[in-house]
PDB file of C-alpha atoms in Angstrom:
ATOM      1  CA  MET A  30       0.000   0.000   0.000  1.00  0.00           C
ATOM      2  CA  ILE A  31       2.835   2.397   0.796  1.00  0.00           C
ATOM      3  CA  PHE A  32       4.343   1.889  -2.662  1.00  0.00           C
ATOM      4  CA  PHE A  33       1.007   2.327  -4.455  1.00  0.00           C
ATOM      5  CA  VAL A  34       0.014   5.500  -2.623  1.00  0.00           C
ATOM      6  CA  PHE A  35       3.483   6.965  -3.100  1.00  0.00           C
ATOM      7  CA  ILE A  36       3.456   6.388  -6.877  1.00  0.00           C
ATOM      8  CA  SER A  37      -0.110   7.455  -7.473  1.00  0.00           C
ATOM      9  CA  ILE A  38      -0.076  10.612  -5.356  1.00  0.00           C
ATOM     10  CA  ASP A  39       3.294  11.612  -6.784  1.00  0.00           C
ATOM     11  CA  LYS A  40       1.900  11.388 -10.341  1.00  0.00           C
ATOM     12  CA  THR A  41      -1.162  13.379  -9.294  1.00  0.00           C
ATOM     13  CA  ASN A  42       1.001  16.146  -7.821  1.00  0.00           C
ATOM     14  CA  GLU A  43       2.744  16.631 -11.182  1.00  0.00           C
ATOM     15  CA  THR A  44      -0.382  17.170 -13.231  1.00  0.00           C
ATOM     16  CA  VAL A  45      -2.175  20.233 -14.344  1.00  0.00           C
ATOM     17  CA  SER A  46      -5.681  20.106 -15.827  1.00  0.00           C
ATOM     18  CA  ARG A  47      -4.813  19.124 -19.394  1.00  0.00           C
ATOM     19  CA  SER A  48      -6.570  16.164 -21.001  1.00  0.00           C
ATOM     20  CA  GLN A  49      -3.380  14.161 -21.542  1.00  0.00           C
ATOM     21  CA  ASP A  50      -2.701  14.483 -17.824  1.00  0.00           C
ATOM     22  CA  ILE A  51      -5.940  12.620 -17.103  1.00  0.00           C
ATOM     23  CA  VAL A  52      -4.637   9.738 -19.201  1.00  0.00           C
ATOM     24  CA  LYS A  53      -1.247   9.945 -17.439  1.00  0.00           C
ATOM     25  CA  VAL A  54      -2.851   9.869 -13.989  1.00  0.00           C
ATOM     26  CA  SER A  55      -5.209   7.046 -14.989  1.00  0.00           C
ATOM     27  CA  LEU A  56      -2.394   4.941 -16.405  1.00  0.00           C
ATOM     28  CA  ALA A  57      -0.170   5.636 -13.378  1.00  0.00           C
ATOM     29  CA  PHE A  58      -2.870   4.393 -11.016  1.00  0.00           C
ATOM     30  CA  GLY A  59      -3.856   1.443 -13.208  1.00  0.00           C
ATOM     31  CA  LEU A  60      -0.289   0.281 -13.822  1.00  0.00           C
ATOM     32  CA  ALA A  61       0.655   0.755 -10.156  1.00  0.00           C
ATOM     33  CA  ILE A  62      -2.303  -1.378  -9.065  1.00  0.00           C
ATOM     34  CA  ALA A  63      -1.586  -4.037 -11.704  1.00  0.00           C
ATOM     35  CA  THR A  64       2.055  -4.171 -10.608  1.00  0.00           C
ATOM     36  CA  MET A  65       1.162  -4.370  -6.923  1.00  0.00           C
ATOM     37  CA  ALA A  66      -1.529  -7.006  -7.561  1.00  0.00           C
ATOM     38  CA  GLN A  67       0.991  -9.103  -9.489  1.00  0.00           C
ATOM     39  CA  SER A  68       3.677  -8.581  -6.834  1.00  0.00           C
ATOM     40  CA  VAL A  69       1.761  -9.056  -3.588  1.00  0.00           C
ATOM     41  CA  GLY A  70      -1.425 -10.753  -4.741  1.00  0.00           C
ATOM     42  CA  HIS A  71      -0.185 -14.102  -3.465  1.00  0.00           C
ATOM     43  CA  ILE A  72       0.375 -12.620   0.009  1.00  0.00           C
ATOM     44  CA  SER A  73      -2.722 -10.545   0.696  1.00  0.00           C
ATOM     45  CA  GLY A  74      -4.952 -11.198  -2.282  1.00  0.00           C
ATOM     46  CA  ALA A  75      -4.059  -7.701  -3.535  1.00  0.00           C
ATOM     47  CA  HIS A  76      -6.326  -5.983  -1.062  1.00  0.00           C
ATOM     48  CA  LEU A  77      -5.051  -2.455  -1.672  1.00  0.00           C
ATOM     49  CA  ASN A  78      -8.329  -0.649  -1.036  1.00  0.00           C
ATOM     50  CA  PRO A  79     -10.739  -0.933   1.931  1.00  0.00           C
ATOM     51  CA  ALA A  80     -13.706  -1.027  -0.459  1.00  0.00           C
ATOM     52  CA  VAL A  81     -12.212  -4.088  -2.180  1.00  0.00           C
ATOM     53  CA  THR A  82     -11.677  -5.741   1.192  1.00  0.00           C
ATOM     54  CA  LEU A  83     -15.276  -4.989   2.178  1.00  0.00           C
ATOM     55  CA  GLY A  84     -16.488  -6.428  -1.137  1.00  0.00           C
ATOM     56  CA  CYS A  85     -14.475  -9.602  -0.586  1.00  0.00           C
ATOM     57  CA  LEU A  86     -15.823  -9.862   2.961  1.00  0.00           C
ATOM     58  CA  LEU A  87     -19.419  -9.477   1.769  1.00  0.00           C
ATOM     59  CA  SER A  88     -18.876 -12.075  -0.962  1.00  0.00           C
ATOM     60  CA  CYS A  89     -17.537 -14.512   1.673  1.00  0.00           C
ATOM     61  CA  GLN A  90     -14.019 -14.608   0.218  1.00  0.00           C
ATOM     62  CA  ILE A  91     -12.317 -13.543   3.478  1.00  0.00           C
ATOM     63  CA  SER A  92     -13.082 -13.682   7.185  1.00  0.00           C
ATOM     64  CA  ILE A  93     -14.150 -10.665   9.226  1.00  0.00           C
ATOM     65  CA  LEU A  94     -10.930 -10.757  11.276  1.00  0.00           C
ATOM     66  CA  LYS A  95      -8.797 -10.769   8.134  1.00  0.00           C
ATOM     67  CA  ALA A  96     -10.892  -7.923   6.675  1.00  0.00           C
ATOM     68  CA  ILE A  97     -10.409  -5.804   9.806  1.00  0.00           C
ATOM     69  CA  MET A  98      -6.660  -6.439   9.818  1.00  0.00           C
ATOM     70  CA  TYR A  99      -6.377  -5.633   6.091  1.00  0.00           C
ATOM     71  CA  ILE A 100      -8.310  -2.379   6.474  1.00  0.00           C
ATOM     72  CA  ILE A 101      -6.139  -1.283   9.413  1.00  0.00           C
ATOM     73  CA  ALA A 102      -2.982  -2.105   7.434  1.00  0.00           C
ATOM     74  CA  GLN A 103      -4.323  -0.308   4.343  1.00  0.00           C
ATOM     75  CA  CYS A 104      -5.131   2.849   6.279  1.00  0.00           C
ATOM     76  CA  LEU A 105      -1.805   2.870   8.127  1.00  0.00           C
ATOM     77  CA  GLY A 106       0.082   2.203   4.884  1.00  0.00           C
ATOM     78  CA  ALA A 107      -1.709   5.071   3.158  1.00  0.00           C
ATOM     79  CA  VAL A 108      -0.880   7.488   5.982  1.00  0.00           C
ATOM     80  CA  VAL A 109       2.778   6.404   6.041  1.00  0.00           C
ATOM     81  CA  ALA A 110       3.093   6.731   2.250  1.00  0.00           C
ATOM     82  CA  THR A 111       1.470  10.163   2.328  1.00  0.00           C
ATOM     83  CA  ALA A 112       3.842  11.244   5.104  1.00  0.00           C
ATOM     84  CA  ILE A 113       6.864  10.014   3.129  1.00  0.00           C
ATOM     85  CA  LEU A 114       5.668  11.804   0.012  1.00  0.00           C
ATOM     86  CA  SER A 115       4.968  14.949   2.010  1.00  0.00           C
ATOM     87  CA  GLY A 116       8.535  14.921   3.271  1.00  0.00           C
ATOM     88  CA  ILE A 117       9.971  14.345  -0.185  1.00  0.00           C
ATOM     89  CA  THR A 118       7.810  16.997  -1.860  1.00  0.00           C
ATOM     90  CA  SER A 119       7.732  19.566   0.941  1.00  0.00           C
ATOM     91  CA  ASN A 120       9.316  22.206  -1.279  1.00  0.00           C
ATOM     92  CA  VAL A 121       6.584  21.901  -3.955  1.00  0.00           C
ATOM     93  CA  GLU A 122       4.455  25.035  -4.039  1.00  0.00           C
ATOM     94  CA  ASN A 123       0.749  24.474  -3.206  1.00  0.00           C
ATOM     95  CA  ASN A 124       1.407  20.801  -2.490  1.00  0.00           C
ATOM     96  CA  THR A 125      -1.961  19.154  -1.894  1.00  0.00           C
ATOM     97  CA  LEU A 126      -0.594  15.598  -1.953  1.00  0.00           C
ATOM     98  CA  GLY A 127      -3.266  14.678  -4.477  1.00  0.00           C
ATOM     99  CA  LEU A 128      -6.163  15.698  -2.251  1.00  0.00           C
ATOM    100  CA  ASN A 129      -9.460  15.093  -4.035  1.00  0.00           C
ATOM    101  CA  GLY A 130     -11.836  17.909  -4.863  1.00  0.00           C
ATOM    102  CA  LEU A 131     -14.794  18.663  -7.071  1.00  0.00           C
ATOM    103  CA  SER A 132     -14.284  20.183 -10.491  1.00  0.00           C
ATOM    104  CA  THR A 133     -16.068  23.404 -11.352  1.00  0.00           C
ATOM    105  CA  GLY A 134     -19.761  22.788 -11.943  1.00  0.00           C
ATOM    106  CA  VAL A 135     -19.854  19.413 -10.179  1.00  0.00           C
ATOM    107  CA  THR A 136     -22.084  19.321  -7.098  1.00  0.00           C
ATOM    108  CA  ALA A 137     -21.317  17.281  -3.994  1.00  0.00           C
ATOM    109  CA  GLY A 138     -24.151  14.875  -4.877  1.00  0.00           C
ATOM    110  CA  GLN A 139     -22.844  14.398  -8.400  1.00  0.00           C
ATOM    111  CA  GLY A 140     -19.326  13.839  -7.050  1.00  0.00           C
ATOM    112  CA  LEU A 141     -20.644  11.265  -4.596  1.00  0.00           C
ATOM    113  CA  GLY A 142     -22.517   9.503  -7.414  1.00  0.00           C
ATOM    114  CA  VAL A 143     -19.411   9.364  -9.611  1.00  0.00           C
ATOM    115  CA  GLU A 144     -17.291   8.043  -6.732  1.00  0.00           C
ATOM    116  CA  ILE A 145     -19.857   5.376  -5.876  1.00  0.00           C
ATOM    117  CA  MET A 146     -20.052   4.184  -9.495  1.00  0.00           C
ATOM    118  CA  VAL A 147     -16.290   3.963 -10.101  1.00  0.00           C
ATOM    119  CA  THR A 148     -15.770   2.277  -6.740  1.00  0.00           C
ATOM    120  CA  PHE A 149     -18.550  -0.186  -7.566  1.00  0.00           C
ATOM    121  CA  GLN A 150     -17.017  -1.120 -10.915  1.00  0.00           C
ATOM    122  CA  LEU A 151     -13.622  -1.648  -9.253  1.00  0.00           C
ATOM    123  CA  VAL A 152     -15.028  -3.803  -6.443  1.00  0.00           C
ATOM    124  CA  LEU A 153     -17.164  -5.775  -8.903  1.00  0.00           C
ATOM    125  CA  CYS A 154     -14.115  -6.472 -11.062  1.00  0.00           C
ATOM    126  CA  VAL A 155     -11.907  -7.546  -8.153  1.00  0.00           C
ATOM    127  CA  VAL A 156     -14.566  -9.716  -6.527  1.00  0.00           C
ATOM    128  CA  ALA A 157     -15.403 -11.341  -9.868  1.00  0.00           C
ATOM    129  CA  VAL A 158     -11.856 -12.095 -11.019  1.00  0.00           C
ATOM    130  CA  THR A 159     -10.583 -13.298  -7.627  1.00  0.00           C
ATOM    131  CA  ASP A 160     -13.519 -15.543  -6.779  1.00  0.00           C
ATOM    132  CA  LYS A 161     -12.091 -19.030  -6.178  1.00  0.00           C
ATOM    133  CA  ARG A 162     -15.469 -20.557  -7.027  1.00  0.00           C
ATOM    134  CA  ARG A 163     -15.069 -19.486 -10.663  1.00  0.00           C
ATOM    135  CA  HIS A 164     -13.244 -21.764 -13.047  1.00  0.00           C
ATOM    136  CA  ASP A 165     -13.773 -19.798 -16.249  1.00  0.00           C
ATOM    137  CA  ILE A 166     -11.222 -17.030 -15.671  1.00  0.00           C
ATOM    138  CA  SER A 167      -8.425 -16.764 -18.183  1.00  0.00           C
ATOM    139  CA  GLY A 168      -5.925 -14.008 -18.783  1.00  0.00           C
ATOM    140  CA  SER A 169      -4.164 -11.805 -16.296  1.00  0.00           C
ATOM    141  CA  ILE A 170      -6.118 -11.068 -13.131  1.00  0.00           C
ATOM    142  CA  PRO A 171      -3.740  -8.252 -12.051  1.00  0.00           C
ATOM    143  CA  LEU A 172      -4.073  -6.641 -15.486  1.00  0.00           C
ATOM    144  CA  ALA A 173      -7.883  -6.815 -15.296  1.00  0.00           C
ATOM    145  CA  ILE A 174      -7.787  -5.105 -11.898  1.00  0.00           C
ATOM    146  CA  GLY A 175      -5.313  -2.479 -13.115  1.00  0.00           C
ATOM    147  CA  LEU A 176      -7.445  -1.724 -16.174  1.00  0.00           C
ATOM    148  CA  SER A 177     -10.499  -1.402 -13.947  1.00  0.00           C
ATOM    149  CA  VAL A 178      -8.648   1.170 -11.831  1.00  0.00           C
ATOM    150  CA  ALA A 179      -7.503   3.025 -14.957  1.00  0.00           C
ATOM    151  CA  LEU A 180     -11.080   3.025 -16.300  1.00  0.00           C
ATOM    152  CA  GLY A 181     -12.417   4.457 -13.056  1.00  0.00           C
ATOM    153  CA  HIS A 182      -9.852   7.224 -13.168  1.00  0.00           C
ATOM    154  CA  LEU A 183     -10.500   8.008 -16.832  1.00  0.00           C
ATOM    155  CA  ILE A 184     -14.162   8.467 -15.943  1.00  0.00           C
ATOM    156  CA  ALA A 185     -13.803  10.370 -12.683  1.00  0.00           C
ATOM    157  CA  VAL A 186     -10.575  12.413 -12.634  1.00  0.00           C
ATOM    158  CA  SER A 187     -12.092  15.252 -14.642  1.00  0.00           C
ATOM    159  CA  LYS A 188     -15.102  15.393 -12.307  1.00  0.00           C
ATOM    160  CA  THR A 189     -13.787  14.637  -8.834  1.00  0.00           C
ATOM    161  CA  LYS A 190     -10.007  14.400  -9.161  1.00  0.00           C
ATOM    162  CA  ASN A 191     -10.745  10.797  -8.212  1.00  0.00           C
ATOM    163  CA  LYS A 192      -8.203   8.482  -6.679  1.00  0.00           C
ATOM    164  CA  THR A 193     -10.745   5.802  -5.700  1.00  0.00           C
ATOM    165  CA  ASN A 194      -9.357   6.163  -2.204  1.00  0.00           C
ATOM    166  CA  SER A 195     -10.199   8.061   0.910  1.00  0.00           C
ATOM    167  CA  ASN A 196      -8.829  11.516   1.633  1.00  0.00           C
ATOM    168  CA  TYR A 197      -7.971  10.601   5.220  1.00  0.00           C
ATOM    169  CA  PRO A 198      -4.217  10.183   4.651  1.00  0.00           C
ATOM    170  CA  CYS A 199      -3.961  13.603   2.987  1.00  0.00           C
ATOM    171  CA  THR A 200      -6.107  15.344   5.580  1.00  0.00           C
ATOM    172  CA  ILE A 201      -4.113  13.793   8.399  1.00  0.00           C
ATOM    173  CA  ILE A 202      -0.775  14.849   6.937  1.00  0.00           C
ATOM    174  CA  LEU A 203      -1.945  18.270   5.705  1.00  0.00           C
ATOM    175  CA  HIS A 204      -3.944  18.925   8.895  1.00  0.00           C
ATOM    176  CA  SER A 205      -6.828  20.165   6.782  1.00  0.00           C
ATOM    177  CA  VAL A 206     -10.342  18.842   6.853  1.00  0.00           C
ATOM    178  CA  GLN A 207     -12.182  20.097   3.802  1.00  0.00           C
ATOM    179  CA  GLU A 208     -15.779  19.644   2.718  1.00  0.00           C
ATOM    180  CA  ASN A 209     -15.092  16.546   0.653  1.00  0.00           C
ATOM    181  CA  ASN A 210     -16.419  13.691   2.735  1.00  0.00           C
ATOM    182  CA  GLN A 211     -17.746  11.915  -0.360  1.00  0.00           C
ATOM    183  CA  TYR A 212     -14.185  10.701  -0.894  1.00  0.00           C
ATOM    184  CA  ASN A 213     -14.050   9.254   2.586  1.00  0.00           C
ATOM    185  CA  THR A 214     -17.464   7.595   2.436  1.00  0.00           C
ATOM    186  CA  ALA A 215     -18.168   6.706  -1.223  1.00  0.00           C
ATOM    187  CA  PRO A 216     -15.554   3.936  -1.422  1.00  0.00           C
ATOM    188  CA  MET A 217     -17.410   2.149   1.363  1.00  0.00           C
ATOM    189  CA  TYR A 218     -20.884   2.166  -0.324  1.00  0.00           C
TER     190      TYR A 218
END
C-alpha cells in the first residue's frame, strides 16, 4: 500500500488540468495497481483498497478478522506513504498531496454519485476475477484489476479528481479537513 500511494499521489502532484494528464494519472494508477496485484497478490490477495476488502468480505471470500486487519494495514500504509511523500515533496508550491476535490460545476451529490459508481465497478471487477469458485477465468487477473482502476480514473478524474481512495491520509498529513467527505465515504458504499 505504501508503494502504491506513493506512486499514485506523486503522479497526481505533477499534473495540471490538461486532457493528456488525465490519461497519465489514470495509467499511473492502473499500472501501479496491476504491478502491486501481481507482486503481492499471493500474500494478501491484492487488497489495496478498503472497499475491495469490504467487497471480498461481503462475498464470503475472506473472514471478518482478516478484513479488519487488512483495512487497518491499508489505512496505516496510506498514511505512512502520504507522510513520506509529504517529506519528499515539501518544497513543492501548493502541495496538496493529491487531495481530491470537485471540479467546477460538479455538485457534492454528483461527485458522490461518480465516486460510488467507479468504486462499484472496481469492487465488482476484483470480486469477480478473484472468486475461487469461478473456473472460467483466463488471462491476467492483475491486469484486469489495473485496467479497472484506470477506467475508473479516466471516468472520474475530470469530475472529482478521483483516486478511488479516501482523503484521510492527505487530511491527516496536511492537517486540513475540507468539505469533501464523499471521498471518505463513497468507497465504502
